[in-house]
CSV table of C-alpha atoms and ligand atoms in Angstrom, one decimal:
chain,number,residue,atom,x,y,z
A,1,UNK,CA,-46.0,-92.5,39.1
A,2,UNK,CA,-46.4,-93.6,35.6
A,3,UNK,CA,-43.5,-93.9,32.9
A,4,UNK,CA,-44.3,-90.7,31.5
A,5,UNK,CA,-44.2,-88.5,34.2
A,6,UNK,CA,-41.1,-90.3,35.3
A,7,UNK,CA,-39.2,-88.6,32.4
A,8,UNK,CA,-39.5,-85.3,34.1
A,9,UNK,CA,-36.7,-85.5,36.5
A,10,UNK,CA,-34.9,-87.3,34.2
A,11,UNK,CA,-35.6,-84.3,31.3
A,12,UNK,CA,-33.9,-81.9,34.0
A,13,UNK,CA,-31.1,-83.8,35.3
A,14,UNK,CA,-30.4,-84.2,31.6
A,15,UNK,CA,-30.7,-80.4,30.6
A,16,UNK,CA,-28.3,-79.0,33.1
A,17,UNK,CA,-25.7,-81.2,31.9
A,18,UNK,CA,-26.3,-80.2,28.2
A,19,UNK,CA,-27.0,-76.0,29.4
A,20,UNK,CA,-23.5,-76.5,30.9
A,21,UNK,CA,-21.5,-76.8,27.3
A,22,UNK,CA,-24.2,-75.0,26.0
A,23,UNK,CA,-23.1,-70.6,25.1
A,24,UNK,CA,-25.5,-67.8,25.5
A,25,UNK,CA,-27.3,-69.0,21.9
A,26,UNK,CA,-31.0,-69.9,20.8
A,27,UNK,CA,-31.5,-73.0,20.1
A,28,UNK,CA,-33.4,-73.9,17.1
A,29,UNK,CA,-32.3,-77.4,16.0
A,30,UNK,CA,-29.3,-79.6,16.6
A,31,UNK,CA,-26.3,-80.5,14.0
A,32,UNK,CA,-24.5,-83.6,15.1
A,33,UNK,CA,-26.5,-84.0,18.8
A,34,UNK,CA,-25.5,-80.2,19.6
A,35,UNK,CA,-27.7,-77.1,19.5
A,36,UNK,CA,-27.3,-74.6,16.7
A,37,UNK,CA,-27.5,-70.8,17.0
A,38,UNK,CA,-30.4,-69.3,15.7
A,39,UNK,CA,-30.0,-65.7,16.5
A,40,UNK,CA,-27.1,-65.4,14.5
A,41,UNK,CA,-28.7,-67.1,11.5
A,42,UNK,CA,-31.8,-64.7,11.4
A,43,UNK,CA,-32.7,-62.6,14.9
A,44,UNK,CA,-36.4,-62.5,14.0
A,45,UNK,CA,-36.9,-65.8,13.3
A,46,UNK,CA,-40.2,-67.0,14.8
A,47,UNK,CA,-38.9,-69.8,16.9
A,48,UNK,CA,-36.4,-67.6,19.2
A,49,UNK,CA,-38.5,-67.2,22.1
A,50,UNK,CA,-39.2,-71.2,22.7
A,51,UNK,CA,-35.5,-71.1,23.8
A,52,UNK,CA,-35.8,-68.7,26.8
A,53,UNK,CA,-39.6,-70.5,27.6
A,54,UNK,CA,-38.1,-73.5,28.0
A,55,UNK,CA,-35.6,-72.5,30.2
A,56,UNK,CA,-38.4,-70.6,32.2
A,57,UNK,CA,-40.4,-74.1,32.3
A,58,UNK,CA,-36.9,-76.4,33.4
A,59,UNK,CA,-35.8,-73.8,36.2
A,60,UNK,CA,-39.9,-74.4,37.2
A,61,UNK,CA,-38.9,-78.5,36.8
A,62,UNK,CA,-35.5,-78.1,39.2
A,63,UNK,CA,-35.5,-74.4,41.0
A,64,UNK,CA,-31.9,-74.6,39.5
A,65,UNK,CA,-31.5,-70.5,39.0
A,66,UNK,CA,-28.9,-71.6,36.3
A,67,UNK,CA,-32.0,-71.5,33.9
A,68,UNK,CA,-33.1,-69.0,35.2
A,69,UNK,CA,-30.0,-66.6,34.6
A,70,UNK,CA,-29.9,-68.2,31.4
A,71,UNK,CA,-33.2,-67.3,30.3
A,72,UNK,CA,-32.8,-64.0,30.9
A,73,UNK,CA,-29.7,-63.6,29.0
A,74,UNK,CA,-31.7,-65.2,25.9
A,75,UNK,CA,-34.9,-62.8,26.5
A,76,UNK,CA,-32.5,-59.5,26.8
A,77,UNK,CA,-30.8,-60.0,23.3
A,78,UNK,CA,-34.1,-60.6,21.3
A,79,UNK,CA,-34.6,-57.4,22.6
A,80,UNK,CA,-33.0,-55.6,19.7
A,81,UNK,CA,-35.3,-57.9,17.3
A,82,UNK,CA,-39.1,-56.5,19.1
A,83,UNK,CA,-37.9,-53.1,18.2
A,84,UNK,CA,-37.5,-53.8,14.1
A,85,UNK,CA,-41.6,-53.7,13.2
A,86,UNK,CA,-40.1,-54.4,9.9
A,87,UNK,CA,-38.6,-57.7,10.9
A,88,UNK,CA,-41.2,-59.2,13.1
A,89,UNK,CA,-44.7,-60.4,12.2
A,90,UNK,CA,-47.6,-62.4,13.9
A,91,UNK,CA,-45.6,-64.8,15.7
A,92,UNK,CA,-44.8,-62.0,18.7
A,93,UNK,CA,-47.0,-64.5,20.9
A,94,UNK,CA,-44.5,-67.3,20.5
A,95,UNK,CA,-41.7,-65.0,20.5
A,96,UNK,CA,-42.3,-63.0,23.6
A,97,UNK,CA,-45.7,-64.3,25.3
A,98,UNK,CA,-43.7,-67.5,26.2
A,99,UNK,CA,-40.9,-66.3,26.9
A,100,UNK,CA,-40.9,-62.1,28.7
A,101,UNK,CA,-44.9,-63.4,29.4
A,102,UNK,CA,-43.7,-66.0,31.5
A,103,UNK,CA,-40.4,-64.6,33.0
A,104,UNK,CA,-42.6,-61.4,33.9
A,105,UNK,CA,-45.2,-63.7,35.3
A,106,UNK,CA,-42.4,-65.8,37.6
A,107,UNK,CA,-40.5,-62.5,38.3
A,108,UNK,CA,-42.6,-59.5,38.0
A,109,UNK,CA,-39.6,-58.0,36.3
A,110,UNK,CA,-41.0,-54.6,35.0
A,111,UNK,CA,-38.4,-55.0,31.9
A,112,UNK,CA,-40.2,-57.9,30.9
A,113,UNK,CA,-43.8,-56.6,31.4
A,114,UNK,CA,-43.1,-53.9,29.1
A,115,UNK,CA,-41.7,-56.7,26.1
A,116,UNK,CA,-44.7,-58.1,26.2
A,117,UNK,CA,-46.9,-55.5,26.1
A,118,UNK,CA,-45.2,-54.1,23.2
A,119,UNK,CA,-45.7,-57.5,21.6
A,120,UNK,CA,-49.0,-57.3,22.0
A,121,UNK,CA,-49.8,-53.8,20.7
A,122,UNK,CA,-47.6,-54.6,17.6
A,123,UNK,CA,-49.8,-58.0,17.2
A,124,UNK,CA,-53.3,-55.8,17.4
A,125,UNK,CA,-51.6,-53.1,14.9
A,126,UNK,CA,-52.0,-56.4,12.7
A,127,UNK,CA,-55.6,-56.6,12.7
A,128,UNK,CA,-57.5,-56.1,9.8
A,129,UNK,CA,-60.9,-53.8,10.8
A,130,UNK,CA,-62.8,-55.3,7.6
A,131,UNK,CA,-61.6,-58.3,7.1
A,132,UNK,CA,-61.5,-59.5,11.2
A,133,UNK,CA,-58.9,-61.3,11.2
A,134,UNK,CA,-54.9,-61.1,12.0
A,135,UNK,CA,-52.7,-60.5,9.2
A,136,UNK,CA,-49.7,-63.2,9.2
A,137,UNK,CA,-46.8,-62.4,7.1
A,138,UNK,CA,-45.1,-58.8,6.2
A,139,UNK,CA,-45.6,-59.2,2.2
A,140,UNK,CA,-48.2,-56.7,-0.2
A,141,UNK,CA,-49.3,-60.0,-1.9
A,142,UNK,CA,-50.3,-61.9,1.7
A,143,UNK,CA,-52.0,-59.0,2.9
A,144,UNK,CA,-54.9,-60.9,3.0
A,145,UNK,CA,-53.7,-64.7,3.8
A,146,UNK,CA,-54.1,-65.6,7.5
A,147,UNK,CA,-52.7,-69.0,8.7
A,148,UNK,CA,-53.9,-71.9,11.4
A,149,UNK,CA,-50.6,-70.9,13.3
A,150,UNK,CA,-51.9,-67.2,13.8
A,151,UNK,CA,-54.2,-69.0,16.9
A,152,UNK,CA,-51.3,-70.1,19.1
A,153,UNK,CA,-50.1,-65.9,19.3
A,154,UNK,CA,-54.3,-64.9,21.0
A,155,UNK,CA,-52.9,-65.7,24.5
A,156,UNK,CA,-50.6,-62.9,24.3
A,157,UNK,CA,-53.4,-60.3,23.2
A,158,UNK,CA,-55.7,-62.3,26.4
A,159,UNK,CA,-52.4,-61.5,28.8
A,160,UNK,CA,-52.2,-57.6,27.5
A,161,UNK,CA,-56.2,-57.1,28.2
A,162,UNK,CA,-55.6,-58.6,31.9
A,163,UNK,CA,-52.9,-56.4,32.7
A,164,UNK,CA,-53.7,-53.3,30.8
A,165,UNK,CA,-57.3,-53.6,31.8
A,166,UNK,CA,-58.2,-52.8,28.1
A,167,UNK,CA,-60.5,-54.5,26.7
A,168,UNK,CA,-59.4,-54.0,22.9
A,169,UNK,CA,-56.8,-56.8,22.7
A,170,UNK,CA,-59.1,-59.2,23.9
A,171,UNK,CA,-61.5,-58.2,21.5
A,172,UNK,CA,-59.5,-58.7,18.6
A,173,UNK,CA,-58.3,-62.4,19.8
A,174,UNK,CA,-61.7,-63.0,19.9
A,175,UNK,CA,-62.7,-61.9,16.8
A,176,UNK,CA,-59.7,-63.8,15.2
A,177,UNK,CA,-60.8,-66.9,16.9
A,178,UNK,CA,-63.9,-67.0,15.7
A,179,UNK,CA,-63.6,-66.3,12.1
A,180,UNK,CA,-60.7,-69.0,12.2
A,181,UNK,CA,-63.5,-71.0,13.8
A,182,UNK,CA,-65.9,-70.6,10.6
A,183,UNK,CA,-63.0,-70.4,8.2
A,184,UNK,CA,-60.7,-72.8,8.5
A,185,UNK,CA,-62.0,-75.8,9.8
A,186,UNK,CA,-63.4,-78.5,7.2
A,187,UNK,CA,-66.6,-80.3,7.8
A,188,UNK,CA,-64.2,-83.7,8.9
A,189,UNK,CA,-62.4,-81.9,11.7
A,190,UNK,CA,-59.4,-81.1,9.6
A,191,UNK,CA,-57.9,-78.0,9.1
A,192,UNK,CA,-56.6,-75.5,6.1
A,193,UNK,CA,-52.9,-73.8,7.0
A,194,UNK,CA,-53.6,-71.0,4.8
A,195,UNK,CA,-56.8,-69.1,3.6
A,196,UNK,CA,-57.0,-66.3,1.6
A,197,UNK,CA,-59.6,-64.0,2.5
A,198,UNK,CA,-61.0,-61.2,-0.4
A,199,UNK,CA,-59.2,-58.1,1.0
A,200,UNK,CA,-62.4,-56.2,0.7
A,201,UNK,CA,-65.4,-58.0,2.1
A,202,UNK,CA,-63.4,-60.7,4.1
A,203,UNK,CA,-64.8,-63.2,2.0
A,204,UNK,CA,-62.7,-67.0,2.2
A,205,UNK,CA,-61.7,-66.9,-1.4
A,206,UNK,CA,-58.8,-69.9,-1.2
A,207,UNK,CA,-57.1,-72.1,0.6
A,208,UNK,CA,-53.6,-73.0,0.2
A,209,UNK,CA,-51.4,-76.3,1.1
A,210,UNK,CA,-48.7,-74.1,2.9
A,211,UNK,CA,-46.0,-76.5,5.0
A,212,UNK,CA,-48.3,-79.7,4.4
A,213,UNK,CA,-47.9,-81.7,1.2
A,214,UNK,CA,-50.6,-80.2,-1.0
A,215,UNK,CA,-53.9,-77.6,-1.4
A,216,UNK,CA,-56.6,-79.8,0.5
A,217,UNK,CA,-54.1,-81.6,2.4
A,218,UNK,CA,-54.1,-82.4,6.1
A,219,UNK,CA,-50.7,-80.5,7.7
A,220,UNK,CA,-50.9,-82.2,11.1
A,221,UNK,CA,-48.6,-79.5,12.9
A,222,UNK,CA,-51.5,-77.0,11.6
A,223,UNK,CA,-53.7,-79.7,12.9
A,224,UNK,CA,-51.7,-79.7,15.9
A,225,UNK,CA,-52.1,-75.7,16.5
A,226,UNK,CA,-55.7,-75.6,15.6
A,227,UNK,CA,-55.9,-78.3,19.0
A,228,UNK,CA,-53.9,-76.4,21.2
A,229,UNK,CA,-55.1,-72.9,19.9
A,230,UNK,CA,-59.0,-73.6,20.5
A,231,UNK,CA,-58.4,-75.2,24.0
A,232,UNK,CA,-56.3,-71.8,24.9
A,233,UNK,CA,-59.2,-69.7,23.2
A,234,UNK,CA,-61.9,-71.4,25.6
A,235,UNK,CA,-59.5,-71.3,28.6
A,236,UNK,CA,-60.0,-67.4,28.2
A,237,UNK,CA,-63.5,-67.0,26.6
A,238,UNK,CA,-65.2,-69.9,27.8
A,239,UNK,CA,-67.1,-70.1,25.2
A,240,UNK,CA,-68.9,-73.4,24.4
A,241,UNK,CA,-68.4,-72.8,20.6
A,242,UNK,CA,-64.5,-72.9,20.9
A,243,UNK,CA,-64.5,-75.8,23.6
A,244,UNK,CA,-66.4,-78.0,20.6
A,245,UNK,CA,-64.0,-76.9,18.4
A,246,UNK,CA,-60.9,-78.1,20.0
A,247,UNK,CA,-62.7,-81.6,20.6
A,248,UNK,CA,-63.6,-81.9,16.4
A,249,UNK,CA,-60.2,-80.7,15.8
A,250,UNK,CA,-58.9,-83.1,18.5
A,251,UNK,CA,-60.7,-85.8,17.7
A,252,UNK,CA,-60.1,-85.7,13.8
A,253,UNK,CA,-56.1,-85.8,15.2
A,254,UNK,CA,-56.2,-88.5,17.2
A,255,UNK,CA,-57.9,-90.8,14.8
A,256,UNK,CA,-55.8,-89.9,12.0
A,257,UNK,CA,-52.4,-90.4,14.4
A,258,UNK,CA,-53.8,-94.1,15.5
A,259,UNK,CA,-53.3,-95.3,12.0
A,260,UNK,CA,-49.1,-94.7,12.2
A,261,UNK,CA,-49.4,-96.3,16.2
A,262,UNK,CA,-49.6,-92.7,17.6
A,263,UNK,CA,-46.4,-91.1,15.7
A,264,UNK,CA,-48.0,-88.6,13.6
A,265,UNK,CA,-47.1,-88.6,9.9
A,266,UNK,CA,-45.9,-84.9,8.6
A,267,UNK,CA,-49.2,-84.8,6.9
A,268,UNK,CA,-52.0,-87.4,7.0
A,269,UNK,CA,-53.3,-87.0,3.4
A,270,UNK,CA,-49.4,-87.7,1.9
A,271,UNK,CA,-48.8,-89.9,-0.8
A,272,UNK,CA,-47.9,-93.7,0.9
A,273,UNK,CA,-44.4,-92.8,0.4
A,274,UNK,CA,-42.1,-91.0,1.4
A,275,UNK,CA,-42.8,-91.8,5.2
A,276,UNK,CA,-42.6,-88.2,7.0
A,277,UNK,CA,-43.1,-87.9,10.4
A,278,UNK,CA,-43.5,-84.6,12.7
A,279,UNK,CA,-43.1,-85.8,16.1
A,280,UNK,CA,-43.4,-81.9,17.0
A,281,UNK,CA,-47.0,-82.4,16.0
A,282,UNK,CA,-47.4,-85.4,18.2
A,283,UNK,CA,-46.0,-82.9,21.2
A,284,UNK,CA,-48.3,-80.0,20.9
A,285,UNK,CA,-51.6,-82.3,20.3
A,286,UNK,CA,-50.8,-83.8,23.1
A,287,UNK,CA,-50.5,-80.6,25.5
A,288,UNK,CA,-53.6,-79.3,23.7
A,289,UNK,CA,-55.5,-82.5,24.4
A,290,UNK,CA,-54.4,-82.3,28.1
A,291,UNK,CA,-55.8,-78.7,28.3
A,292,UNK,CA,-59.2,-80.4,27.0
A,293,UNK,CA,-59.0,-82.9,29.3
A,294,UNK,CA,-58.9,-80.1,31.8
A,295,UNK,CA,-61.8,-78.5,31.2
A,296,UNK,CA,-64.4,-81.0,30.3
A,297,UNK,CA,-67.3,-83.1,32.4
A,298,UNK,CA,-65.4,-86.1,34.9
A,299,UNK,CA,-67.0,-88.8,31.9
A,300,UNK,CA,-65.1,-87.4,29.0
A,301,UNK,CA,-61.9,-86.8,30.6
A,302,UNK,CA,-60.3,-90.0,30.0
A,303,UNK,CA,-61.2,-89.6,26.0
A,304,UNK,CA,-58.3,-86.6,26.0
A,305,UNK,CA,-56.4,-88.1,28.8
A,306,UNK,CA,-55.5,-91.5,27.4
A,307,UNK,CA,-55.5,-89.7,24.1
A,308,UNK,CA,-53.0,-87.3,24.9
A,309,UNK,CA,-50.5,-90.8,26.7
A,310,UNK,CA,-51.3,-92.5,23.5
A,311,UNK,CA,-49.5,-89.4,22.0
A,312,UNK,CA,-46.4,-89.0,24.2
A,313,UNK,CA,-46.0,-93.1,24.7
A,314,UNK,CA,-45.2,-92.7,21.1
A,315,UNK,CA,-42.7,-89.8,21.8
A,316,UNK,CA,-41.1,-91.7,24.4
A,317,UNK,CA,-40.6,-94.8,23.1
A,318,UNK,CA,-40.4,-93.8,19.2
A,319,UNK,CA,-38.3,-90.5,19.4
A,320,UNK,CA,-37.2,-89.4,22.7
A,321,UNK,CA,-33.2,-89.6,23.7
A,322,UNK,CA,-32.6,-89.7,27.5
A,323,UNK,CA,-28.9,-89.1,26.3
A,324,UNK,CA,-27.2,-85.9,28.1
A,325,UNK,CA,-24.7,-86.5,25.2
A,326,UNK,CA,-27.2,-85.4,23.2
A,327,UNK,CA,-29.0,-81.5,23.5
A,328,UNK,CA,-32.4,-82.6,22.0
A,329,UNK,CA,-35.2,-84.6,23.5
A,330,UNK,CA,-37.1,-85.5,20.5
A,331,UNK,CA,-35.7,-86.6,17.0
A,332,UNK,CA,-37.9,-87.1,14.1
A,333,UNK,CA,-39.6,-83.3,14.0
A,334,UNK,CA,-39.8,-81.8,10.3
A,335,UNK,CA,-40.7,-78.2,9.1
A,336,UNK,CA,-42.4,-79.0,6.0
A,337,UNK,CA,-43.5,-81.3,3.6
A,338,UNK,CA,-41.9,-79.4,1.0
A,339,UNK,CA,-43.3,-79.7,-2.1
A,340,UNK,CA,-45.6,-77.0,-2.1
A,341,UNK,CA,-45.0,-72.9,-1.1
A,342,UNK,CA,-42.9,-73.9,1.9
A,343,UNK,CA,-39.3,-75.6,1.8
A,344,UNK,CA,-38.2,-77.5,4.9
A,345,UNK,CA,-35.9,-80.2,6.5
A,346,UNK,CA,-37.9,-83.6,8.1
A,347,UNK,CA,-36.9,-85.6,10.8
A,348,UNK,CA,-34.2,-83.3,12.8
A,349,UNK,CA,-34.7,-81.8,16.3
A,350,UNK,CA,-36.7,-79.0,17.1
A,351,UNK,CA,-36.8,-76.7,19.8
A,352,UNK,CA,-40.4,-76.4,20.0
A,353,UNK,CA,-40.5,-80.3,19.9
A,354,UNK,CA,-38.7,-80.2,23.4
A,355,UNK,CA,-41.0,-77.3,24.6
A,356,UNK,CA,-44.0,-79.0,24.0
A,357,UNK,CA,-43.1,-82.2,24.7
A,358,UNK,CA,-42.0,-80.7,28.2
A,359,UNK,CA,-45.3,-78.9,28.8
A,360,UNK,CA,-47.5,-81.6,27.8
A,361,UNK,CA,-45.8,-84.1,30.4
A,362,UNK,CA,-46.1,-81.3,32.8
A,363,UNK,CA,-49.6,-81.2,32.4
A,364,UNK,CA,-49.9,-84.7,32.8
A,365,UNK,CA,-48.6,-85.0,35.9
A,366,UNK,CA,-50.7,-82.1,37.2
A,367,UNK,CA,-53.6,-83.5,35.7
A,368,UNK,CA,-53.1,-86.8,37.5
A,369,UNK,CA,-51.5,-86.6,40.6
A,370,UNK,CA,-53.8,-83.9,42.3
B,401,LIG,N1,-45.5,-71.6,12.6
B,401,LIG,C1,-44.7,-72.3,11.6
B,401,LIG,C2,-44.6,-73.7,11.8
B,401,LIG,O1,-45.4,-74.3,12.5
B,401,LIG,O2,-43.7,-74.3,11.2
């Protein structure tokens, strides 16, 4: 068994000693080694469901029904947030895909089938009919902005037209995907976090810098989403066109991420200095690349493969704390740049570091050891 996958019982021996001091919260990001509260911050912040998904993913790890029962708990009071349309926005598929997808998935729990399908018809009541494409944030004046992010939410819409049987959510992720495809990505493989479309002909008018450092700049968490994103869109449509276009998006990742030994910076277009790293960019390239590396021909497997190591032997030796004294697996995540429309913290914790760190060496080891 390589190093990596090694960490895996280690990550769940770990995690039921830090869910036993840990309350019925969701964890967003740690203060002093322990988990903080999210819910009672802000309920509809985007990030809530990666809590209840990752306890879905470690009771998978160690059958231990303590995360389990946990997750549960954590699913049943964002239930009071996926009934405030005011409150919630794109990010239902983060919110509830991973987490009541899942549990309803593992479970069949009726309760939880029902979350997620409302998620999903709230996402389609999103869509834009002229303008094709997802509409992000709840403000008159970003009615027509649509962000890289927006592709990580399609697998929920792709869940909904498998279990409804109708057809119209599927259509609409497509449609999504592909004017993201034409939209967004730049002719070297990077990609915008924000463009504003012209709210009557759907026109790309602008492009905006968003949590990276500047307009034009390279956000590599966006960069991250756009290779996880695509490789999810083919895994439904199998199309050829959105297989390419997680490889360019992958490939433009990887080489960037080489130049800082594999830890990517917060953005790779930054000024030399400050140094800002996002290691929770580093985590979900990697799971994307995997995904890649899943679907391509036997001679370009190891490309994504050893790509996707190169990735998390950074994490592990760069970031990752065995530590049950401490809650988090990977330090060194950041939110933003923060010099442009976004504010943000670097290097802390982040739960959807963990999650996606945890995935990604999931899918390594079921990549490898068939
Ligand atoms: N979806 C917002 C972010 O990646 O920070």
């Amino acid at each position: 068994m390589e190093q990596l996958t090694q960490l895996l019982p280690q990550i769940g021996d770990k995690m039921k000693t830090v869910l036993a001091r840990t309350g019925n919260i969701i964890a967003y990001t740690t203060e002093n080694g322990r988990f903080v509260d999210k819910f009672e911050e802000q309920a509809s912040w985007w990030t809530n469901g990666f809590w209840p998904a990752y306890l879905l993913d470690l009771y998978t790890l160690t059958k231990d029904p303590i995360f389990l029962d946990k997750a549960k708990l954590a699913i049943e009071k964002l239930d009071p947030v996926l009934s405030d349309s005011e409150g919630i926005h794109h990010d239902v598929g983060f919110m509830w895909y991973l987490s009541a997808g899942k549990h309803y998935q593992m479970t069949k729990d009726p309760a939880s089938r029902e979350r997620v399908l409302t998620a999903a018809k709230f996402l389609a009541s999103r869509y834009d009919l002229d303008c094709n494409f997802i509409i992000a944030w709840n403000s008159k004046e970003k009615e027509s902005w649509s962000i890289i992010d927006t592709m990580m939410n399609l697998p929920l819409l792709w869940f909904a037209t498998e279990e409804t049987g109708y057809s119209r959510y599927a259509k609409i992720a497509r449609a999504h995907g592909d004017k993201t495809l034409e939209n967004f990505i730049r002719p070297d493989g990077s990609v915008e976090h924000i463009v504003v479309y012209d709210p009557q002909t759907g026109a790309k008018i602008d492009s905006i810098g968003g949590q990276g450092y500047e307009k034009g700049s390279s956000w590599s968490r966006g960069q991250s989403w756009a290779v996880h994103g695509f490789a999810e869109l083919y895994r439904s449509t199998g199309e050829q066109r959105h297989l390419d276009a997680a490889k360019r998006v992958a490939h433009y990742f990887l080489a960037n991420a080489a130049q800082t030994d594999y830890l990517p910076l917060l953005d790779f277009r930054a000024p030399a200095t400050p140094v800002f790293y996002d290691t929770t960019a580093g985590a979900i390239a990697a799971s994307g690349m995997l995904a890649i590396a899943s679907f391509v021909l036997p001679y370009e497997k190891a490309l994504y493969l050893n790509g996707a190591r190169q990735l998390l032997e950074a994490l592990r030796t760069k970031a990752y704390n065995p530590s049950p004294d401490v809650d988090y697996l990977l330090d060194k995540g950041s939110e933003a740049y923060g010099s442009s429309t976004h504010k943000g913290r670097q290097h802390i914790s982040i739960i959807y570091g963990d999650y996606y760190f945890l995935e990604a060496l999931t899918r390594l080891r079921d990549l490898t050891q068939k």
